[in-house]
Tab-separated table of C-alpha atoms in Angstrom:
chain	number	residue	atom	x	y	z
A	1	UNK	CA	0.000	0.000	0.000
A	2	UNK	CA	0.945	3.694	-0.344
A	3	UNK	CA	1.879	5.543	2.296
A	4	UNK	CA	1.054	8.897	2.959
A	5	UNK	CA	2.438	11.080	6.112
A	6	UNK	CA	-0.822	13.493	5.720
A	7	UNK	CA	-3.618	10.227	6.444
A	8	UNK	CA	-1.623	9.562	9.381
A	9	UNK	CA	-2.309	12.884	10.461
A	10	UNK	CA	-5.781	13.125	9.007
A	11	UNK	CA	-6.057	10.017	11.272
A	12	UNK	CA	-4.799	11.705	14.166
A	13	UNK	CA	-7.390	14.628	13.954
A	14	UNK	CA	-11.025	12.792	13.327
A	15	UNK	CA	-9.883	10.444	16.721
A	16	UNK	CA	-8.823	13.392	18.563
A	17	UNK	CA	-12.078	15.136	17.073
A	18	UNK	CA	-14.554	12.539	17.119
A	19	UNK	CA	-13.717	9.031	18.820
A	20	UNK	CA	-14.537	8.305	22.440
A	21	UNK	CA	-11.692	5.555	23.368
A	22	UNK	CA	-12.450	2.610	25.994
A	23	UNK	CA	-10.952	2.694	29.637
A	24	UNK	CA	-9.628	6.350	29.547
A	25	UNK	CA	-9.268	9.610	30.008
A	26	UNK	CA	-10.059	11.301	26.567
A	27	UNK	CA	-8.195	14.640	26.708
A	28	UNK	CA	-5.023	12.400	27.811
A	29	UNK	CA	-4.876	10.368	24.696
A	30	UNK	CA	-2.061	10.247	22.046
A	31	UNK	CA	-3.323	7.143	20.547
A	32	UNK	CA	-0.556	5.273	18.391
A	33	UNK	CA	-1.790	5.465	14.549
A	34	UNK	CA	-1.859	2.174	12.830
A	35	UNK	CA	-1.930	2.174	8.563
A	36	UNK	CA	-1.576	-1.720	8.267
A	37	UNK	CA	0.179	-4.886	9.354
A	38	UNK	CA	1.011	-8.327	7.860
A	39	UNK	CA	1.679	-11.156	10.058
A	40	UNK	CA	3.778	-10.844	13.331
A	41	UNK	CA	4.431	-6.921	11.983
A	42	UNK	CA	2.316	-3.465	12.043
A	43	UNK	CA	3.655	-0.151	10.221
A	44	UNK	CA	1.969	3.353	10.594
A	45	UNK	CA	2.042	5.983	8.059
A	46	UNK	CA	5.120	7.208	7.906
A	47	UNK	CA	6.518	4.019	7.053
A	48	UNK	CA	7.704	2.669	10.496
A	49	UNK	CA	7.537	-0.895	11.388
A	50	UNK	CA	6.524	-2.344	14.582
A	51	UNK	CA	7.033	-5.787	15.947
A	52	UNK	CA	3.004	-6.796	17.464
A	53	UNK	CA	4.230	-8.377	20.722
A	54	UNK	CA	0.603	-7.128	22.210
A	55	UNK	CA	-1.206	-9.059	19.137
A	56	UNK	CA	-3.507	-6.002	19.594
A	57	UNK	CA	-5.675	-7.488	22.350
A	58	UNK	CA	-4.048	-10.604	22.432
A	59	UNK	CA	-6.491	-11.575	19.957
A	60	UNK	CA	-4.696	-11.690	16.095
A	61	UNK	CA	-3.516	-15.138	16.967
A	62	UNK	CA	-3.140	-16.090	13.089
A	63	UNK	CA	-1.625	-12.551	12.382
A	64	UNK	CA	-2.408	-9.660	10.497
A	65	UNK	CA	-3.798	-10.157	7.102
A	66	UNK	CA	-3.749	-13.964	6.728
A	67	UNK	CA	-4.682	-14.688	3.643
A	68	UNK	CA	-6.537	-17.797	3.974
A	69	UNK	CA	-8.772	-15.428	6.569
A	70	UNK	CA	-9.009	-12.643	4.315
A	71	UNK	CA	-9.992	-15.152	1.144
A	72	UNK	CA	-12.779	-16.569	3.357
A	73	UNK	CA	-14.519	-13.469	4.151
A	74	UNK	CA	-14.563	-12.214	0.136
A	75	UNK	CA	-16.090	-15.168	-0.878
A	76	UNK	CA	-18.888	-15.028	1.854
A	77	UNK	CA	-19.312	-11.027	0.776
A	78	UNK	CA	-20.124	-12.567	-2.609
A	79	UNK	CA	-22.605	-14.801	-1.277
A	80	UNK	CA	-24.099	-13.758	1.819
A	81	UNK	CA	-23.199	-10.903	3.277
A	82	UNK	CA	-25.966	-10.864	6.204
A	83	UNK	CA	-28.724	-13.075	7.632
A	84	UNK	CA	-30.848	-13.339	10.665
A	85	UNK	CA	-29.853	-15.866	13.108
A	86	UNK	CA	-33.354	-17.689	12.936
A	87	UNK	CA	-32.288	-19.376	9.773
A	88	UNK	CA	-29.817	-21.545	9.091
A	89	UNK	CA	-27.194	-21.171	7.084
A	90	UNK	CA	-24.155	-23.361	5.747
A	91	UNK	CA	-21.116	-21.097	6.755
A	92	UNK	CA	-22.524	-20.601	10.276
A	93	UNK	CA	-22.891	-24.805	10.396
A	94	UNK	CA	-19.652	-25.246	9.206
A	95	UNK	CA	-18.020	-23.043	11.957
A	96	UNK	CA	-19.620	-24.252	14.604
A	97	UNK	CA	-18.488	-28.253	13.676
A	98	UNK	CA	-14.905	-27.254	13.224
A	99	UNK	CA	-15.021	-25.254	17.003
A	100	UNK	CA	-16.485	-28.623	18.696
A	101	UNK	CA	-14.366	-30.766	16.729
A	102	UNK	CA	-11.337	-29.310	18.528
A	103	UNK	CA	-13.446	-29.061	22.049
A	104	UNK	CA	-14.010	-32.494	21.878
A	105	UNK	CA	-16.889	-34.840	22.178
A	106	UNK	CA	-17.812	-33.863	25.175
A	107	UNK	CA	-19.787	-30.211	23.667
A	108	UNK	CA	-21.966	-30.927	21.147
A	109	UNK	CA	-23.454	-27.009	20.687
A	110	UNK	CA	-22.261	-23.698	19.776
A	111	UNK	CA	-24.123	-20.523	21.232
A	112	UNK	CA	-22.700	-17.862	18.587
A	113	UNK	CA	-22.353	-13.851	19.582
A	114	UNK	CA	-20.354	-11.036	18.930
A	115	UNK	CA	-17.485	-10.973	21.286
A	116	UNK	CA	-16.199	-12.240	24.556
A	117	UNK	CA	-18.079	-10.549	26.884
A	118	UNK	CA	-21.720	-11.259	25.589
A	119	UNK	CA	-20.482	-14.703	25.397
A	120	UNK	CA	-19.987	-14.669	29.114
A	121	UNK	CA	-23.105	-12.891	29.513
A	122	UNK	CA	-25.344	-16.186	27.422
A	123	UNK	CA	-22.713	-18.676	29.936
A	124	UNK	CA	-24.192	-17.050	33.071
A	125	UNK	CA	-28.076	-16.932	32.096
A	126	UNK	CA	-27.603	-20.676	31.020
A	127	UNK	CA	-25.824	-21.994	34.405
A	128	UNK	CA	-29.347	-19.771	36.167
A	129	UNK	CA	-31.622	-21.201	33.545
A	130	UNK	CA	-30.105	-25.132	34.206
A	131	UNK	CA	-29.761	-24.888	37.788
A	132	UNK	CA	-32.661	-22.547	38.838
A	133	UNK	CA	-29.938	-20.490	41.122
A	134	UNK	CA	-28.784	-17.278	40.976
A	135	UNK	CA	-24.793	-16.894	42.462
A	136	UNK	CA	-22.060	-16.120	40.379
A	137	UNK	CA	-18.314	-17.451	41.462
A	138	UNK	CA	-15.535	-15.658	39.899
A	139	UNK	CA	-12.091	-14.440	40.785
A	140	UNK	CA	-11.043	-11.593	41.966
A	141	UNK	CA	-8.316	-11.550	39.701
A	142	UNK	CA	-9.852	-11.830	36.475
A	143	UNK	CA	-11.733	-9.871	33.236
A	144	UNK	CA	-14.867	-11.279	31.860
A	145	UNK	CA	-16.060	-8.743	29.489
A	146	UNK	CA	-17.327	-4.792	29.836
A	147	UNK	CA	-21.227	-6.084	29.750
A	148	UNK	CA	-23.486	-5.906	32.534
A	149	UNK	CA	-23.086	-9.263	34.466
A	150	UNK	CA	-19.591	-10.213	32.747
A	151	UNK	CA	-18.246	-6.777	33.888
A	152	UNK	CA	-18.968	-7.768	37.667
A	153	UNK	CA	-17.929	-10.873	36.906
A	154	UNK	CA	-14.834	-9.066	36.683
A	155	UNK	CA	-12.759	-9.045	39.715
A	156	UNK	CA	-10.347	-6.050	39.045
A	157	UNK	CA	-11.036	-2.558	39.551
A	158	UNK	CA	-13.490	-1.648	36.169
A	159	UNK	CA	-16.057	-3.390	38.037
A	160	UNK	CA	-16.341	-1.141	40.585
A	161	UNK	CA	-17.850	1.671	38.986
A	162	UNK	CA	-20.200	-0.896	37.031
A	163	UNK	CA	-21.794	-3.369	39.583
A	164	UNK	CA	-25.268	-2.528	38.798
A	165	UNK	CA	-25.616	-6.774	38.492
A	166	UNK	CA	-26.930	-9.213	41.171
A	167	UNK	CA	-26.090	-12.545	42.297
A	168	UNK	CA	-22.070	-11.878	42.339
A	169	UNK	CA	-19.449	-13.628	44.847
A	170	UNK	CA	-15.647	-13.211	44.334
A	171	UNK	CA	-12.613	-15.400	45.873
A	172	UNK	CA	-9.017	-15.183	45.211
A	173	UNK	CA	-7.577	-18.160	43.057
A	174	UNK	CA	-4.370	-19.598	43.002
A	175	UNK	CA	-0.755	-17.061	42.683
A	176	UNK	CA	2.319	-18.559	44.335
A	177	UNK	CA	4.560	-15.531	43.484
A	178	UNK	CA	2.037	-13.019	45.301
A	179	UNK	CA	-0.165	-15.917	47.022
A	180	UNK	CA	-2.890	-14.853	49.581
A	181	UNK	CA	-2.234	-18.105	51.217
A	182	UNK	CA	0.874	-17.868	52.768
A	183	UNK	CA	2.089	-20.675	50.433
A	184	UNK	CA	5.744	-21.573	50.087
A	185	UNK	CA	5.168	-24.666	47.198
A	186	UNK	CA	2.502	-24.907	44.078
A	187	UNK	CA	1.106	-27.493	46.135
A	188	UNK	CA	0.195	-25.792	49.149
A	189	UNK	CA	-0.963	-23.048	46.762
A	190	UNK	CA	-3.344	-25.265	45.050
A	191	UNK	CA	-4.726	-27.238	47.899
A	192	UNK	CA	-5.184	-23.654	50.242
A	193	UNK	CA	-6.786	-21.964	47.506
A	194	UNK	CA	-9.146	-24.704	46.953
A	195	UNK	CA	-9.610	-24.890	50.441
A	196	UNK	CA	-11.025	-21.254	50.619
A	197	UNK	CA	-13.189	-21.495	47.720
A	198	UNK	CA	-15.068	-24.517	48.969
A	199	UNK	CA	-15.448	-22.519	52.156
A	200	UNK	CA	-16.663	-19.318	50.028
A	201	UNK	CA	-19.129	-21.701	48.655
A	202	UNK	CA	-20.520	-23.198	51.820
A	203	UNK	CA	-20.778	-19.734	53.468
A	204	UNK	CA	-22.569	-18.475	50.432
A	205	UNK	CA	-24.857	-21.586	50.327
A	206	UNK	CA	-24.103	-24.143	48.091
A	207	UNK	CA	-27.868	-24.348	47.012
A	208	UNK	CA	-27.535	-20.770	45.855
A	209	UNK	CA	-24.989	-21.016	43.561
A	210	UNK	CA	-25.506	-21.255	39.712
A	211	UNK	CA	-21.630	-21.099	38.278
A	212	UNK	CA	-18.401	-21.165	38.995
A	213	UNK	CA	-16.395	-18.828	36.144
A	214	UNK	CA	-12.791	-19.033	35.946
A	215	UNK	CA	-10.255	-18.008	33.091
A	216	UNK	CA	-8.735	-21.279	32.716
A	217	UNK	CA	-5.589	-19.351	32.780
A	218	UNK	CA	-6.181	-15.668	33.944
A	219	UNK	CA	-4.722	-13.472	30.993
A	220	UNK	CA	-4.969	-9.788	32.134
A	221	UNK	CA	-4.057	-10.240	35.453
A	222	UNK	CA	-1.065	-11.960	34.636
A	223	UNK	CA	-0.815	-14.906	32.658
A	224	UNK	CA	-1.532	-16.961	35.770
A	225	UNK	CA	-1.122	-20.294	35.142
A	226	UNK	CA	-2.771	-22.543	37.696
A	227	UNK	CA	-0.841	-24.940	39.896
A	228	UNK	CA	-1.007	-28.928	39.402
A	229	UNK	CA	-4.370	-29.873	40.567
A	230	UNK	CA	-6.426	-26.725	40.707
A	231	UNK	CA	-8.368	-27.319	37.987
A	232	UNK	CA	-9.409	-30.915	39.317
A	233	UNK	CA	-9.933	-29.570	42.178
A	234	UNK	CA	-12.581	-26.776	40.845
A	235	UNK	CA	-14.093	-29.537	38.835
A	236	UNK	CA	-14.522	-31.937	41.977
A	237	UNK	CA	-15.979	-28.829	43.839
A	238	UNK	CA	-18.380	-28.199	40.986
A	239	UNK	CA	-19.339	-31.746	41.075
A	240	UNK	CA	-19.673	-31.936	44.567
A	241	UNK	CA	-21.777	-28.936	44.933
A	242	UNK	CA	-23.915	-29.172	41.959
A	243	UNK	CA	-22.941	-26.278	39.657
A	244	UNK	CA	-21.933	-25.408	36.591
A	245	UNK	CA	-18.281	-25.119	35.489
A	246	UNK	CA	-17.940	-22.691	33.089
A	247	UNK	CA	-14.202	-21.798	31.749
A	248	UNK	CA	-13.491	-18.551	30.215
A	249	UNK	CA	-11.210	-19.336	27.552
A	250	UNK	CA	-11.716	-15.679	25.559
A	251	UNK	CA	-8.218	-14.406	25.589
A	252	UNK	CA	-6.269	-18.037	26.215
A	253	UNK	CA	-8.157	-20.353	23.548
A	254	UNK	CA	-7.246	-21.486	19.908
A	255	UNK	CA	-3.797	-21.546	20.065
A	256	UNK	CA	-2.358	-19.035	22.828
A	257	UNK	CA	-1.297	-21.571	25.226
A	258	UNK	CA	0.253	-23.904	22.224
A	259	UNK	CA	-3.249	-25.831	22.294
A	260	UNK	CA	-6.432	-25.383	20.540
A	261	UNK	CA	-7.734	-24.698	23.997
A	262	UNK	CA	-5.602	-23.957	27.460
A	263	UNK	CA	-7.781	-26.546	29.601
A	264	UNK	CA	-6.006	-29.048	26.376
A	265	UNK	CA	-3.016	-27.328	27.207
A	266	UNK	CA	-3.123	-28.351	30.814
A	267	UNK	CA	-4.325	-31.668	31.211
A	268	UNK	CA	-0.613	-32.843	31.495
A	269	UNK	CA	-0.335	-31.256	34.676
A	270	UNK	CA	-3.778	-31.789	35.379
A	271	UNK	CA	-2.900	-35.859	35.016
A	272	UNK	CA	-5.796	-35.826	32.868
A	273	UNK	CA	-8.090	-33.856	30.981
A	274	UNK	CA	-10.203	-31.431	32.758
A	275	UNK	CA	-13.005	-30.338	31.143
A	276	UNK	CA	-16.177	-28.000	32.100
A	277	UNK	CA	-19.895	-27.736	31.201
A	278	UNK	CA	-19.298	-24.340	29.458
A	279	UNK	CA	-16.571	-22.782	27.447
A	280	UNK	CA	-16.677	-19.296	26.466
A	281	UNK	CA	-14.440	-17.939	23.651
A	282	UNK	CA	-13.909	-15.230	21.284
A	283	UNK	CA	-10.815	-13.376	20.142
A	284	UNK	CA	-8.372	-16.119	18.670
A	285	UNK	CA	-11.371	-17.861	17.070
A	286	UNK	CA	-11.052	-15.776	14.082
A	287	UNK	CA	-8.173	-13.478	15.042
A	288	UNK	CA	-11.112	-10.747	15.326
A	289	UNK	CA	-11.164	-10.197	11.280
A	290	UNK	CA	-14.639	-10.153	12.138
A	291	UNK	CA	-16.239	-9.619	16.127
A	292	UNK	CA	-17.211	-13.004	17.056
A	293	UNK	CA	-17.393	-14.964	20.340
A	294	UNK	CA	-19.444	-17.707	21.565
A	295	UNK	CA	-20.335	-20.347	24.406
A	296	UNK	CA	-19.501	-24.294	23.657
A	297	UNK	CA	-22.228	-26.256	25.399
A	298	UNK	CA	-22.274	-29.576	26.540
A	299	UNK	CA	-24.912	-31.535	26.057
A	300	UNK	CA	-26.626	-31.752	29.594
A	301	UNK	CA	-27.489	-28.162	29.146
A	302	UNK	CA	-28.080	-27.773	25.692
A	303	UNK	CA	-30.900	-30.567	25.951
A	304	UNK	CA	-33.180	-28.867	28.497
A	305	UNK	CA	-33.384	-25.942	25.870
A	306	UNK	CA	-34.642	-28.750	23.340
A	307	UNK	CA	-38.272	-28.033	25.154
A	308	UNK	CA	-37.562	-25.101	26.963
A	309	UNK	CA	-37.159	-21.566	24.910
A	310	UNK	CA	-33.772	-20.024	25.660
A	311	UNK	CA	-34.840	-16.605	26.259
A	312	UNK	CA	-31.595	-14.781	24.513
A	313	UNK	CA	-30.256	-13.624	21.162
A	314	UNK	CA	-28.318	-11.415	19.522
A	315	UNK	CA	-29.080	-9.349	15.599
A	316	UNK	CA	-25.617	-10.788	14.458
A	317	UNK	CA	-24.924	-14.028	16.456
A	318	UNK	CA	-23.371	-15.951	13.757
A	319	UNK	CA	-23.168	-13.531	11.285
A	320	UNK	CA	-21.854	-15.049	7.652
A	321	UNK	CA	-18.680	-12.691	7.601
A	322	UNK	CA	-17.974	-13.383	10.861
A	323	UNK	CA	-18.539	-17.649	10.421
A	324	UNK	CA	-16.410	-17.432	7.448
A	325	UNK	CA	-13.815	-15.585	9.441
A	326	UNK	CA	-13.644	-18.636	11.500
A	327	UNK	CA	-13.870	-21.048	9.397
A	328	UNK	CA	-10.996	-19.925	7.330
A	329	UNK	CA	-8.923	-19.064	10.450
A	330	UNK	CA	-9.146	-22.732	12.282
A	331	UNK	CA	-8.695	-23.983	8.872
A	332	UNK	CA	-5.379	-22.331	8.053
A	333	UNK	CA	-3.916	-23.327	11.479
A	334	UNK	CA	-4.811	-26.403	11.237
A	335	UNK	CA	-2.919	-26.878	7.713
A	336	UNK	CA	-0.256	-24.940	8.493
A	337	UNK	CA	0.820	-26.405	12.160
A	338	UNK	CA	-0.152	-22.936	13.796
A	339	UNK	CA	-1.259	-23.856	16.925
A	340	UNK	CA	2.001	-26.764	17.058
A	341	UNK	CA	4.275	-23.348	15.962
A	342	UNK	CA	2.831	-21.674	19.033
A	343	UNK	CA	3.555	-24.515	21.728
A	344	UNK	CA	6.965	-24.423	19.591
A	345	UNK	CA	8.028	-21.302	19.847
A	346	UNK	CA	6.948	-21.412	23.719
A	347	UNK	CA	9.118	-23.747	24.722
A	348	UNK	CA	12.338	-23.618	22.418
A	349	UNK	CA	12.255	-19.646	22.049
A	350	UNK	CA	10.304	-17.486	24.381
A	351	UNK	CA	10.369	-19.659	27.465
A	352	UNK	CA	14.388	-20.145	27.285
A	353	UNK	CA	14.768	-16.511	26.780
A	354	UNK	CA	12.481	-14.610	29.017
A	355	UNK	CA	14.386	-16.953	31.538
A	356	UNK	CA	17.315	-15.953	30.659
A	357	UNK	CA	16.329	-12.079	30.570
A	358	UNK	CA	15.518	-12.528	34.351
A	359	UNK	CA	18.532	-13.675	35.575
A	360	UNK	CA	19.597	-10.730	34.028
A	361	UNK	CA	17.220	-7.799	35.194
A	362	UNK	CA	16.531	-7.838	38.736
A	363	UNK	CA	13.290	-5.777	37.840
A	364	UNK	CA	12.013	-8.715	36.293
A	365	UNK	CA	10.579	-10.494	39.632
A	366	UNK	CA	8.976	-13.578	37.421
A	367	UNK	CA	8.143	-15.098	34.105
A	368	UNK	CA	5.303	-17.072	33.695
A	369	UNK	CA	3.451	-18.332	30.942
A	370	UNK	CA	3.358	-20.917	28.199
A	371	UNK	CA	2.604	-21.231	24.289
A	372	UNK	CA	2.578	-17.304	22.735
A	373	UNK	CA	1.058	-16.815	26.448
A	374	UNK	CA	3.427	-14.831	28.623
A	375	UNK	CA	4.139	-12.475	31.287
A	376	UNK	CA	6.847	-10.674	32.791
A	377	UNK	CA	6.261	-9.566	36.999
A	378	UNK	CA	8.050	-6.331	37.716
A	379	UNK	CA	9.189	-5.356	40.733
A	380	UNK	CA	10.653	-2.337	42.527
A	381	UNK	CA	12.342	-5.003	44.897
A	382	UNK	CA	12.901	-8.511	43.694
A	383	UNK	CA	13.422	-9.363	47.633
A	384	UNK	CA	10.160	-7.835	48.620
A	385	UNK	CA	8.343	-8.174	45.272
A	386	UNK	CA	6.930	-4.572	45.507
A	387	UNK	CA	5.294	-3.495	42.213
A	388	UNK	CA	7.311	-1.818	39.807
A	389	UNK	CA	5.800	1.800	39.922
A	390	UNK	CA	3.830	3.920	36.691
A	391	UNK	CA	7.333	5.493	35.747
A	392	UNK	CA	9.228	2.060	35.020
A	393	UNK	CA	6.409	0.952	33.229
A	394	UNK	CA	5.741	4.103	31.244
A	395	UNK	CA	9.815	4.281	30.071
A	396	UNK	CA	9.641	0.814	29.155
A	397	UNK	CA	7.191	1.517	26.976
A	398	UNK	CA	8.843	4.614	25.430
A	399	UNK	CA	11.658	2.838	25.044
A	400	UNK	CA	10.173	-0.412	23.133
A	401	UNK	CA	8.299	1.546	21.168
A	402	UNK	CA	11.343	3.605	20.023
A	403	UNK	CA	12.752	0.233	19.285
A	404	UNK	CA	10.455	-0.980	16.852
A	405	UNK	CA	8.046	-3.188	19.522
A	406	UNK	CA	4.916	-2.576	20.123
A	407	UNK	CA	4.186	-4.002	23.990
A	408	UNK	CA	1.307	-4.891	26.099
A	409	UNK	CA	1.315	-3.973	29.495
A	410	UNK	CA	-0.971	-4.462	32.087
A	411	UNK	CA	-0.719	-2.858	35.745
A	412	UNK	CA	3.074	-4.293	36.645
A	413	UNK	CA	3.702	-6.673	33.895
A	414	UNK	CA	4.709	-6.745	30.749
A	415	UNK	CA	2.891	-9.264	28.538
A	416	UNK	CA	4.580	-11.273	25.667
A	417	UNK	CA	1.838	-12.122	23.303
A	418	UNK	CA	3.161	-12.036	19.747
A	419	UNK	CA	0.887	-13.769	17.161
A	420	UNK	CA	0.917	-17.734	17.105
A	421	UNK	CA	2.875	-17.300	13.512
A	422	UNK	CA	5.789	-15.813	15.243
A	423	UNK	CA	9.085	-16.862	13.703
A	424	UNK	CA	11.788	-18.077	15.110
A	425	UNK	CA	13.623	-14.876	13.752
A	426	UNK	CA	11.254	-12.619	15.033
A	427	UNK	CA	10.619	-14.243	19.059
A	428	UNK	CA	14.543	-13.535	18.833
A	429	UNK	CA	14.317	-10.409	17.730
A	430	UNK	CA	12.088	-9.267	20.277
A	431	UNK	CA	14.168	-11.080	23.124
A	432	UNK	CA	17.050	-8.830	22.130
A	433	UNK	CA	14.501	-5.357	22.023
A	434	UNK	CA	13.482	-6.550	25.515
A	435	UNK	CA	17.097	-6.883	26.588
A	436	UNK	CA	17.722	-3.294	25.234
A	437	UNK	CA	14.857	-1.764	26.914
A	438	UNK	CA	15.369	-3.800	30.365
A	439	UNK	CA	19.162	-2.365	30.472
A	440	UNK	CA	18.147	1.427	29.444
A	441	UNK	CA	15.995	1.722	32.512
């Protein structure tokens, strides 16, 4: 494409003129101008190249301007571009086999909406609508979505100006590096944070709760990868207590954590597969070409809505562009080993070398992560683990982006998310533009 310096700051003038931005303060905004990208790489209009490590929202998993993705949604314009989601329709169909054929045969429905959050939203009112209760279990460190119930779902601070919703409990899951549980193992961790939610659900009443909703690995509040056994031991709980597992797998599904889904991801650990009765997911579904999200239902709930109206919907829920999206998307990583590259590129590349970065930087307090799924803890102290403050954050920032990188942070951490096509090449690349940054502070 041609670039011209003047639509960059054309750009610049209808968002400062015109476009109310998400999660901010408008009259504080510089927003970064973006002219277009192609795979693991994003240039604005003056020509300069960035390296995604954010993958925007963590959600481009199969890059900018795949062509397979791009292909699929022409050819759908030319056919259908729009159709109410009371008919059927063959794209839509198609989609929805290839998502349960990597879920597994334990889901045998597909719930279709626009994004993550709504898609928590249709989880929720099925776990009332199946169990006939009304509690909501989530995490305190977690995002579900900016909607009305998956937005006090939430457990960080956005909810707080937003809990006009009912029926919400919160409990702290599982963090060794900053546990709430005086842990000193993963094991302790696991078994004292399942201790406390059992007890959050027998002071709640058991009878009362509806769901249990957990990011099967927390994403936004740092890549928190459960300890061995949590995950059975949520499921056992669920079990016991009669309610409805329902895993949030928006940010870490199709392909982030080197599996088509992280509960796949972790069943290793798990010493067996651990699945739940819902699983919401958006984002890496289609990379976001098109908004899409959804909830994969097993087949114990689906059925009682064989005779029972499911009193929800949505104007676009499985829109054709959008289904296409998908199906060209889980297609393309399929053929091309995309997710396999991510688990790849994990282990060999990033892992190694984020390692390796924090024996290096004390302000680097821990790495976690796995897949094209990581995080990097700052601290002030590495001793005391204090928070790195606003100003370490904000030059590390400057500094990446004056390196080429484009970064996602989040509170403390920094985030290493690149696209599940990541090279070799470029994971190295950015290892080194880390390094650079890290040692300028």
């Amino acid at each position: 494409m041609t670039l011209d310096p003047a639509d960059g700051q054309l750009t610049r003038e209808l968002d400062k003129a015109h476009v109310f931005h998400s999660w901010s303060a408008q009259g504080a905004l510089n927003p970064m101008v973006i002219a277009g990208g192609l795979g693991s790489t994003v240039w604005d209009f003056e020509g300069n190249e960035y390296l995604d490590f954010s993958s925007q929202l963590v959600n481009t998993n199969i890059g900018h301007q795949h062509p397979a993705v791009v292909s699929a949604i022409k050819e759908q314009a030319d056919i259908l571009t729009t159709v109410a989601p009371a008919h059927a329709n063959l794209t839509r169909g198609k989609a929805a086999q290839r998502i349960l054929d990597r879920a597994g045969s334990s889901y045998d429905k597909v719930f279709f909406t626009n994004g993550g959050a709504d898609a928590n939203e249709n989880a929720i009112r099925m776990a009332r609508l199946y169990t006939g209760r009304d509690k909501v279990l989530s995490a305190y460190r977690s995002y579900h979505g900016n909607t009305g119930a998956a937005v006090v779902a939430t457990g960080d601070w956005r909810r707080v100006p937003n809990e006009y919703s009912r029926g919400h409990v919160h409990f702290f899951g599982p963090f060794a590096y900053r546990s709430e549980f005086w842990a000193t193992t993963p094991e302790e961790e696991s078994a004292r944070a399942l201790h406390h939610l059992e007890r959050i659900i027998q002071a709640e009443g058991a009878s009362s709760i509806a769901a249990i909703l957990i990011e099967t690995i927390p994403g936004t509040a740092g890549v928190l990868v459960p300890p061995p056994g949590y995950l059975t031991g949520v499921r056992a709980l669920a079990d016991r207590y009669g309610i409805v597992l329902i895993f949030d797998e928006v940010m870490a599904g199709f392909g982030r954590t080197g599996g088509w889904f992280a509960f796949q991801s972790l069943a290793e650990q798990e010493g067996g597969l651990v699945e739940p009765d819902l699983i919401t997911f958006a984002k890496g579904v289609n990379s976001g070409y098109v908004p899409a999200g959804g909830v994969i239902i097993s087949p114990s709930i689906s059925a009682i809505f064989d005779e029972s109206v499911f009193p929800g919907g949505l104007t676009y829920s499985g829109h054709p562009l959008a289904m296409a999206a998908i199906v060209g998307a889980l297609d393309a990583m399929e053929t091309e080993g995309i997710v396999e590259n991510a688990a790849r590129i994990g282990r060999d590349v990033l892992g190694p070398g984020l390692a390796a970065l924090a024996a290096k930087h004390a302000v680097i307090g821990e790495v976690r992560g796995l897949g094209v799924f990581w995080a990097l803890d700052l601290v002030a102290d590495p001793e005391t683990r204090e928070p790195a403050p606003a100003t370490v954050v904000g030059a590390l920032k400057s500094k990446l982006l004056s390196l080429g990188l484009l970064p996602f942070f989040a509170d403390n951490r920094l985030h290493v998310v690149p696209p599940c096509v990541v090279t070799d090449a470029e994971a190295e690349r950015a290892l080194a533009l880390y390094d650079e940054a890290f040692s300028s502070l």
